Coordinates of C-alpha atoms in Angstrom, one line a residue:
X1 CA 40.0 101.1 158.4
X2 CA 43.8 101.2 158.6
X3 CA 45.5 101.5 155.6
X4 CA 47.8 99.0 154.6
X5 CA 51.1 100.5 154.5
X6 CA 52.7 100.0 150.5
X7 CA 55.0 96.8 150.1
X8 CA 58.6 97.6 150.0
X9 CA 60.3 97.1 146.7
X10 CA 62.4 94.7 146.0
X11 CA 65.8 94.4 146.9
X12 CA 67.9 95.2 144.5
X13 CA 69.9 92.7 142.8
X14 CA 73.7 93.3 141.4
X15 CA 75.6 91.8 138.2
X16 CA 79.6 92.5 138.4
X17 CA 80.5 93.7 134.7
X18 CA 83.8 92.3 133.9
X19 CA 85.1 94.2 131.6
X20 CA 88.0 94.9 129.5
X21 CA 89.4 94.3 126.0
X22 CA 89.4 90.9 124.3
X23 CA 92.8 88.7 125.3
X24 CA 92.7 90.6 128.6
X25 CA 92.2 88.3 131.1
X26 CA 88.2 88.5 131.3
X27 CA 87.5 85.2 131.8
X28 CA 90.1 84.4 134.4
X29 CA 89.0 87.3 136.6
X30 CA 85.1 85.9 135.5
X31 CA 85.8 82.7 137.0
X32 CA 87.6 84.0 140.3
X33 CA 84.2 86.3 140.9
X34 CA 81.8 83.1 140.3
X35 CA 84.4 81.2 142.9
X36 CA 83.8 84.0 145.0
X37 CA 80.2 83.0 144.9
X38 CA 78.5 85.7 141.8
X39 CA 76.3 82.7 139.6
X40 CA 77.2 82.2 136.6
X41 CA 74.9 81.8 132.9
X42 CA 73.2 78.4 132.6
X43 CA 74.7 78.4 128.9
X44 CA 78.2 79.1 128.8
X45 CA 80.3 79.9 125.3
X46 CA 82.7 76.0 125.4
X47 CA 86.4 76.5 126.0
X48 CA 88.5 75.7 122.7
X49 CA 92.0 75.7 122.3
X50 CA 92.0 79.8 122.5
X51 CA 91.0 79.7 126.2
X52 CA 91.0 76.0 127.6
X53 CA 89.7 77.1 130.8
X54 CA 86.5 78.6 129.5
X55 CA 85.6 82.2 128.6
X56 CA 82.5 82.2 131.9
X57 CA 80.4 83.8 129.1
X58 CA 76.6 83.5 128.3
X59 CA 76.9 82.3 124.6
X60 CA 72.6 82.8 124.1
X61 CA 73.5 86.7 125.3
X62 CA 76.8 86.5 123.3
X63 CA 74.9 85.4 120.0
X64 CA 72.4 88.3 121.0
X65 CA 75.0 90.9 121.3
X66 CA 76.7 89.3 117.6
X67 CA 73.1 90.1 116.6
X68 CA 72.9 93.9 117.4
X69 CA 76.3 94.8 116.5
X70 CA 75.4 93.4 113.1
X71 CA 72.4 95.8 113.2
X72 CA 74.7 98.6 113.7
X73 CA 76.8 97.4 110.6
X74 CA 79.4 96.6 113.0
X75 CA 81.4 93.9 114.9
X76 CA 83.1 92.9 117.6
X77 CA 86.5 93.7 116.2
X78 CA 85.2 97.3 115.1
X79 CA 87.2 100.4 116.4
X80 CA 84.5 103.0 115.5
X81 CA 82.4 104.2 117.9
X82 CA 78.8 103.2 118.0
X83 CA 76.3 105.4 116.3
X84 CA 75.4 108.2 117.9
X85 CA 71.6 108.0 120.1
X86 CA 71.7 104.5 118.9
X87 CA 70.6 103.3 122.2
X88 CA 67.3 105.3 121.9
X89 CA 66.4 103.8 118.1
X90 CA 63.9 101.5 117.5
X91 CA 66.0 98.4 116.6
X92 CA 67.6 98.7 120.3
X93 CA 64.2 98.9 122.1
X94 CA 63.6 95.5 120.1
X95 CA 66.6 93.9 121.3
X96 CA 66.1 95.5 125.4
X97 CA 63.3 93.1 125.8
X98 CA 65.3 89.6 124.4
X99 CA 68.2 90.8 126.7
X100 CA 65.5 91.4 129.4
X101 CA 64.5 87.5 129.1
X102 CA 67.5 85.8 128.1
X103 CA 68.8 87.5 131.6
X104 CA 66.4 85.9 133.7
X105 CA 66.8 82.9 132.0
X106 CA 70.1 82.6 132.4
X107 CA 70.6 83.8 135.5
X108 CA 67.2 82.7 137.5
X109 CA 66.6 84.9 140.8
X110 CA 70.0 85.1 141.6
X111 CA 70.8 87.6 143.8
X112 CA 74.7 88.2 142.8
X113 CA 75.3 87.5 139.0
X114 CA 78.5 87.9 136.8
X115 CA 78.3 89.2 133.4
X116 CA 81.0 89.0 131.2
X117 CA 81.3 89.5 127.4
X118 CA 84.0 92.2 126.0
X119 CA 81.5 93.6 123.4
X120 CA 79.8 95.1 126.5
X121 CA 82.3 97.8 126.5
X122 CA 81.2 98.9 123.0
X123 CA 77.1 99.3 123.9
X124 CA 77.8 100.0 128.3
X125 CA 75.0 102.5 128.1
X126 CA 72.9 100.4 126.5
X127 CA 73.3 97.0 128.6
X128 CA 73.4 99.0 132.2
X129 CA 70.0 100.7 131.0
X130 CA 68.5 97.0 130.7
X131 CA 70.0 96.6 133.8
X132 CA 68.5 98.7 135.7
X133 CA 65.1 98.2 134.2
X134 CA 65.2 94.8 135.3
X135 CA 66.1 95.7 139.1
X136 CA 70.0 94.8 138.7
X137 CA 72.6 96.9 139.5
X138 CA 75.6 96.9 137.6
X139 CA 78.7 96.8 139.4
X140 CA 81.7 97.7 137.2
X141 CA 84.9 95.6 137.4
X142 CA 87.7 96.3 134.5
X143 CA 90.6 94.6 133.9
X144 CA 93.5 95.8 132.0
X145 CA 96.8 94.6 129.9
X146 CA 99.5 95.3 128.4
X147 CA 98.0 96.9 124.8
X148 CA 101.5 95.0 123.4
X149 CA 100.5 91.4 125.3
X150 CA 96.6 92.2 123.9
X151 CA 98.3 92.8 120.8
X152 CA 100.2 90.2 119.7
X153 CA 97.5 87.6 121.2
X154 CA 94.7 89.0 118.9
X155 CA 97.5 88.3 116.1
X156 CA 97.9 85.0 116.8
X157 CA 94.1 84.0 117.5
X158 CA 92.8 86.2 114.7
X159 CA 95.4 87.4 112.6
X160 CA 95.2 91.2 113.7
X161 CA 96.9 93.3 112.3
X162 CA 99.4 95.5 114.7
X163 CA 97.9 98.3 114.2
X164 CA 94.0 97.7 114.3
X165 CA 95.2 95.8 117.7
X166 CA 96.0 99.4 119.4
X167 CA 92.5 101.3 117.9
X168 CA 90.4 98.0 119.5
X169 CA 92.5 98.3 122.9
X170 CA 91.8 102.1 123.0
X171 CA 87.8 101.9 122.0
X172 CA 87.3 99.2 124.7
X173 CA 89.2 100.9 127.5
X174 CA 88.2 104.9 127.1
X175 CA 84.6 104.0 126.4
X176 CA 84.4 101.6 129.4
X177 CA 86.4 103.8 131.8
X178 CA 84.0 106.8 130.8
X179 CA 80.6 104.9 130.9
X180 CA 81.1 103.7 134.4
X181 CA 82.7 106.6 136.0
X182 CA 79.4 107.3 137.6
X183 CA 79.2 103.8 139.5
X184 CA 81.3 102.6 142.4
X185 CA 83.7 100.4 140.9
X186 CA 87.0 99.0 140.3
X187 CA 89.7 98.7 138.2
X188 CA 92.4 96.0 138.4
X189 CA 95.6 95.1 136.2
X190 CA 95.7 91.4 134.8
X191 CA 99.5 91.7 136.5
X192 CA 98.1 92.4 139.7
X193 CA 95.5 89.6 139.6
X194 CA 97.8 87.4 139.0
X195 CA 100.1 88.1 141.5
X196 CA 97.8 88.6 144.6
X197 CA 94.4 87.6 143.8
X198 CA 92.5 87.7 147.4
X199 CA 93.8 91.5 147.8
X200 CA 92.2 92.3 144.4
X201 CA 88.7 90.4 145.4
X202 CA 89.1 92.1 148.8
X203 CA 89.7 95.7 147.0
X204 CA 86.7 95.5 144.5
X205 CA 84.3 94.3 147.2
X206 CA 84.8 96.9 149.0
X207 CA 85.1 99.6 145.7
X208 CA 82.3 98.2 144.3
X209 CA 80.0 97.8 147.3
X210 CA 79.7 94.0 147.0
X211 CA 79.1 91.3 149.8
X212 CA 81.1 88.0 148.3
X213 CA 78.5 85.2 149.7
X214 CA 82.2 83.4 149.5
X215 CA 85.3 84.6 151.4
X216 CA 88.6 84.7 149.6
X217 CA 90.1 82.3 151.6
X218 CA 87.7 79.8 151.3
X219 CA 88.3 79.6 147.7
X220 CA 91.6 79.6 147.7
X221 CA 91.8 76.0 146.7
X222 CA 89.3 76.2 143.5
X223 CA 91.3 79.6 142.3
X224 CA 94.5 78.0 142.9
X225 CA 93.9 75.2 140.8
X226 CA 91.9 77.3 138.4
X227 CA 94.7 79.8 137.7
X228 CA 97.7 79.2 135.4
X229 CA 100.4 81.7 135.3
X230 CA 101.6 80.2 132.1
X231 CA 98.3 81.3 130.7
X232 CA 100.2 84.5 130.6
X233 CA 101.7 83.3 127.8
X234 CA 102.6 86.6 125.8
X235 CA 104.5 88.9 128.4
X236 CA 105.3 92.6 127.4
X237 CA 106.7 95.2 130.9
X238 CA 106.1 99.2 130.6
X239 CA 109.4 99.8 129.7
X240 CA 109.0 97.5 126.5
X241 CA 105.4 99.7 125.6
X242 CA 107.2 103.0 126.4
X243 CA 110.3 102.0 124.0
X244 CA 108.2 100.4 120.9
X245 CA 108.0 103.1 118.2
X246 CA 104.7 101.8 116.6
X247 CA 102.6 102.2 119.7
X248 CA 100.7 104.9 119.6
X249 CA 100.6 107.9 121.8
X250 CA 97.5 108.0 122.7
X251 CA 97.9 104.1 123.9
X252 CA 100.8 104.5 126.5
X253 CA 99.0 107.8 127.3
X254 CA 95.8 105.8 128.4
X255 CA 98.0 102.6 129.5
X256 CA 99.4 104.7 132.2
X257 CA 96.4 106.8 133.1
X258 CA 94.5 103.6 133.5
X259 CA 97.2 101.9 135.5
X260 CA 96.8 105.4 137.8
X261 CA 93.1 104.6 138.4
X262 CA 94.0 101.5 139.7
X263 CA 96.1 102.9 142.7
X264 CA 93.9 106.2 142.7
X265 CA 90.3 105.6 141.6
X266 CA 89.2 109.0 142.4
X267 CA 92.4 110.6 141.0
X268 CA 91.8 113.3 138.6
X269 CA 94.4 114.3 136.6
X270 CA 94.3 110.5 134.6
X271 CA 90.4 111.3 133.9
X272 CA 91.5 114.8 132.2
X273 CA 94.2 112.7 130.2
X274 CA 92.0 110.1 129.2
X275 CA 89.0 112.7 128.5
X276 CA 91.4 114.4 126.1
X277 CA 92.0 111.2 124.3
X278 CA 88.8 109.9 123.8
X279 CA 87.7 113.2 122.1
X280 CA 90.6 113.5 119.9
X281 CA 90.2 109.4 119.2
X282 CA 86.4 110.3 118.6
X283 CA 87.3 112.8 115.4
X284 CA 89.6 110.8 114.1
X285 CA 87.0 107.7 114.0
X286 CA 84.8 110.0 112.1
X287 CA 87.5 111.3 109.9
X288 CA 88.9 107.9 108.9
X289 CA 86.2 105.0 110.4
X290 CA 84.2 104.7 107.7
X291 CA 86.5 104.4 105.1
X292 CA 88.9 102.1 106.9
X293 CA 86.1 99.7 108.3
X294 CA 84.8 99.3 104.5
X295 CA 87.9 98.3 103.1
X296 CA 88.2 95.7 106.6
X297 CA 84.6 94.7 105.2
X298 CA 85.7 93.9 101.6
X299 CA 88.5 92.0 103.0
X300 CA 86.6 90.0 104.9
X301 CA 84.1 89.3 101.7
X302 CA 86.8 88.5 98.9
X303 CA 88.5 85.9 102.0
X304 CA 85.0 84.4 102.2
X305 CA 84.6 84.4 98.5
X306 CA 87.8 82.4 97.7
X307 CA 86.8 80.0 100.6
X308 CA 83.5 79.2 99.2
X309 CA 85.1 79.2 95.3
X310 CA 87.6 76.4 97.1
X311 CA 85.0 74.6 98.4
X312 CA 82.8 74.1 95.4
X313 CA 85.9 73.2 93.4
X314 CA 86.8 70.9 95.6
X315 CA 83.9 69.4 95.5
X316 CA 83.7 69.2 91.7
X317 CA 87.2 67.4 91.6
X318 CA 85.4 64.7 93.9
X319 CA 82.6 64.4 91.6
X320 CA 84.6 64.0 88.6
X321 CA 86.9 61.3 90.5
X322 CA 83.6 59.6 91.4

């Protein structure tokens, strides 16, 4: 008797990773991949008055991620980096199979997804591992601004300070540059996307070895009325980040190397530069991390203290009025 010959494995199936610090235009460039026909999470995270188009984020996955950062006795605005072999412990093979479920039902059989959530750059490894063990490939897409426009948009939102503002901007971008170097990928400027849209979807179809079911020009009309330039809202040029005294080094060092990478994704040279960096940020975070998030922690309690101790007198000055 013949033997049968072995079924063929699946196809592979392929989430775009938007990527890129908080404030950074995530969610526009999100939306325009979705128009470009990627599916998006059943459950999304509601717009508010922060991002009043919608942040095109899985909130079930977002709460998830919340869930193992606070594991790691960390959080989404934490500079440090993540512990080291923390994607081999025990609490994240707990997590991998929630992830693994809360994918599928979010997403269904989709064949083209888009993933989006900025914590990802934090935990890459970790997510892309899932990934793969689920039969999706990742395909990287990073978007990058200004770390001054980033900056003073996290102060308004969350009351950032200037400083902590540059270390988030540098985890997020030299841990999500390095973590997908091995992928084809692609890395736009929230400038660029702004200004010429269809010849950045174009580009990272072709980078990233994607298909768009959609063709730019055929959702032109849902982009156009999707996209607000006055969004933009905080504005900052490279002359302004090269000129401000309080940026760090290492930021318009990795500003500029990214922007490079852009033009010149297999450029060498900006790698080296931004290899340097993320070893020399990497020593410092042990040096100084632990002491620096603590006292960020103890902030955050005595804050939460005082609101509760306002509460409950508030509420005892409408008992005694009753």
């Amino acid at each position: 008797m013949a033997k049968k010959p072995d079924r063929a494995p699946p196809p592979y199936r392929t989430a775009v990773l938007v990527l890129g610090m908080q404030r950074s235009g995530t969610s526009a460039l999100a939306r325009i991949v979705n128009f470009l026909g990627a599916a998006m999470p059943r459950h999304l995270v509601p717009a508010n008055e922060w991002n009043p188009r919608g942040y095109w984020e899985s909130a079930p996955l977002a709460a998830l991620h919340d869930e193992i950062l606070a594991e790691m006795d960390s959080s989404w605005d934490d500079w440090r980096a993540p512990p080291a072999r923390w994607k081999d412990s025990e609490t994240a093979n707990r997590f991998a199979g929630k992830i693994r479920m809360t994918i599928d039902e979010e997403f269904a059989n989709a064949h083209l997804i888009v993933l989006k959530d900025p914590r990802m750059c934090r935990t890459l490894p970790y997510w892309m591992s899932i990934l793969e063990k689920s039969g999706i490939r990742s395909a990287p897409l990073l978007i990058i601004r200004n770390p001054l426009e980033v900056a003073e948009s996290l102060r308004e939102r969350d009351g950032i300070p200037f400083e902590k503002a540059m270390l988030l901007w540098l985890r997020h971008y030299l841990d999500a540059e390095y973590e997908t170097r091995h992928l084809p990928r692609n890395i736009v400027t929230l400038d660029a996307l702004l200004e010429d849209w269809k010849l950045l979807a174009v580009q990272s179809g072709a980078r990233m070895g994607v298909q768009w079911p959609r063709q730019p020009n055929d959702a032109a009309s849902d982009v156009r009325e999707f996209l607000d330039i006055e969004l933009h809202n905080h504005r900052a040029t490279l002359a302004e980040l090269d000129a401000h005294t309080e940026v760090p080094h290492w930021v318009k060092s990795a500003y500029r190397a990214l922007t490079l990478l852009c033009d010149e994704p297999k450029a060498a040279e900006p790698k080296r530069e931004l290899d340097r960096m993320r070893a020399a940020f990497a020593e410092s975070s042990r040096l100084f991390g632990v002491v620096a998030f603590a006292q960020t922690e103890a902030l955050k309690k005595a804050e939460k203290d005082v609101a509760e101790a306002n509460a409950r007198g508030a509420k005892a000055d409408g008992l005694k009025a009753d």
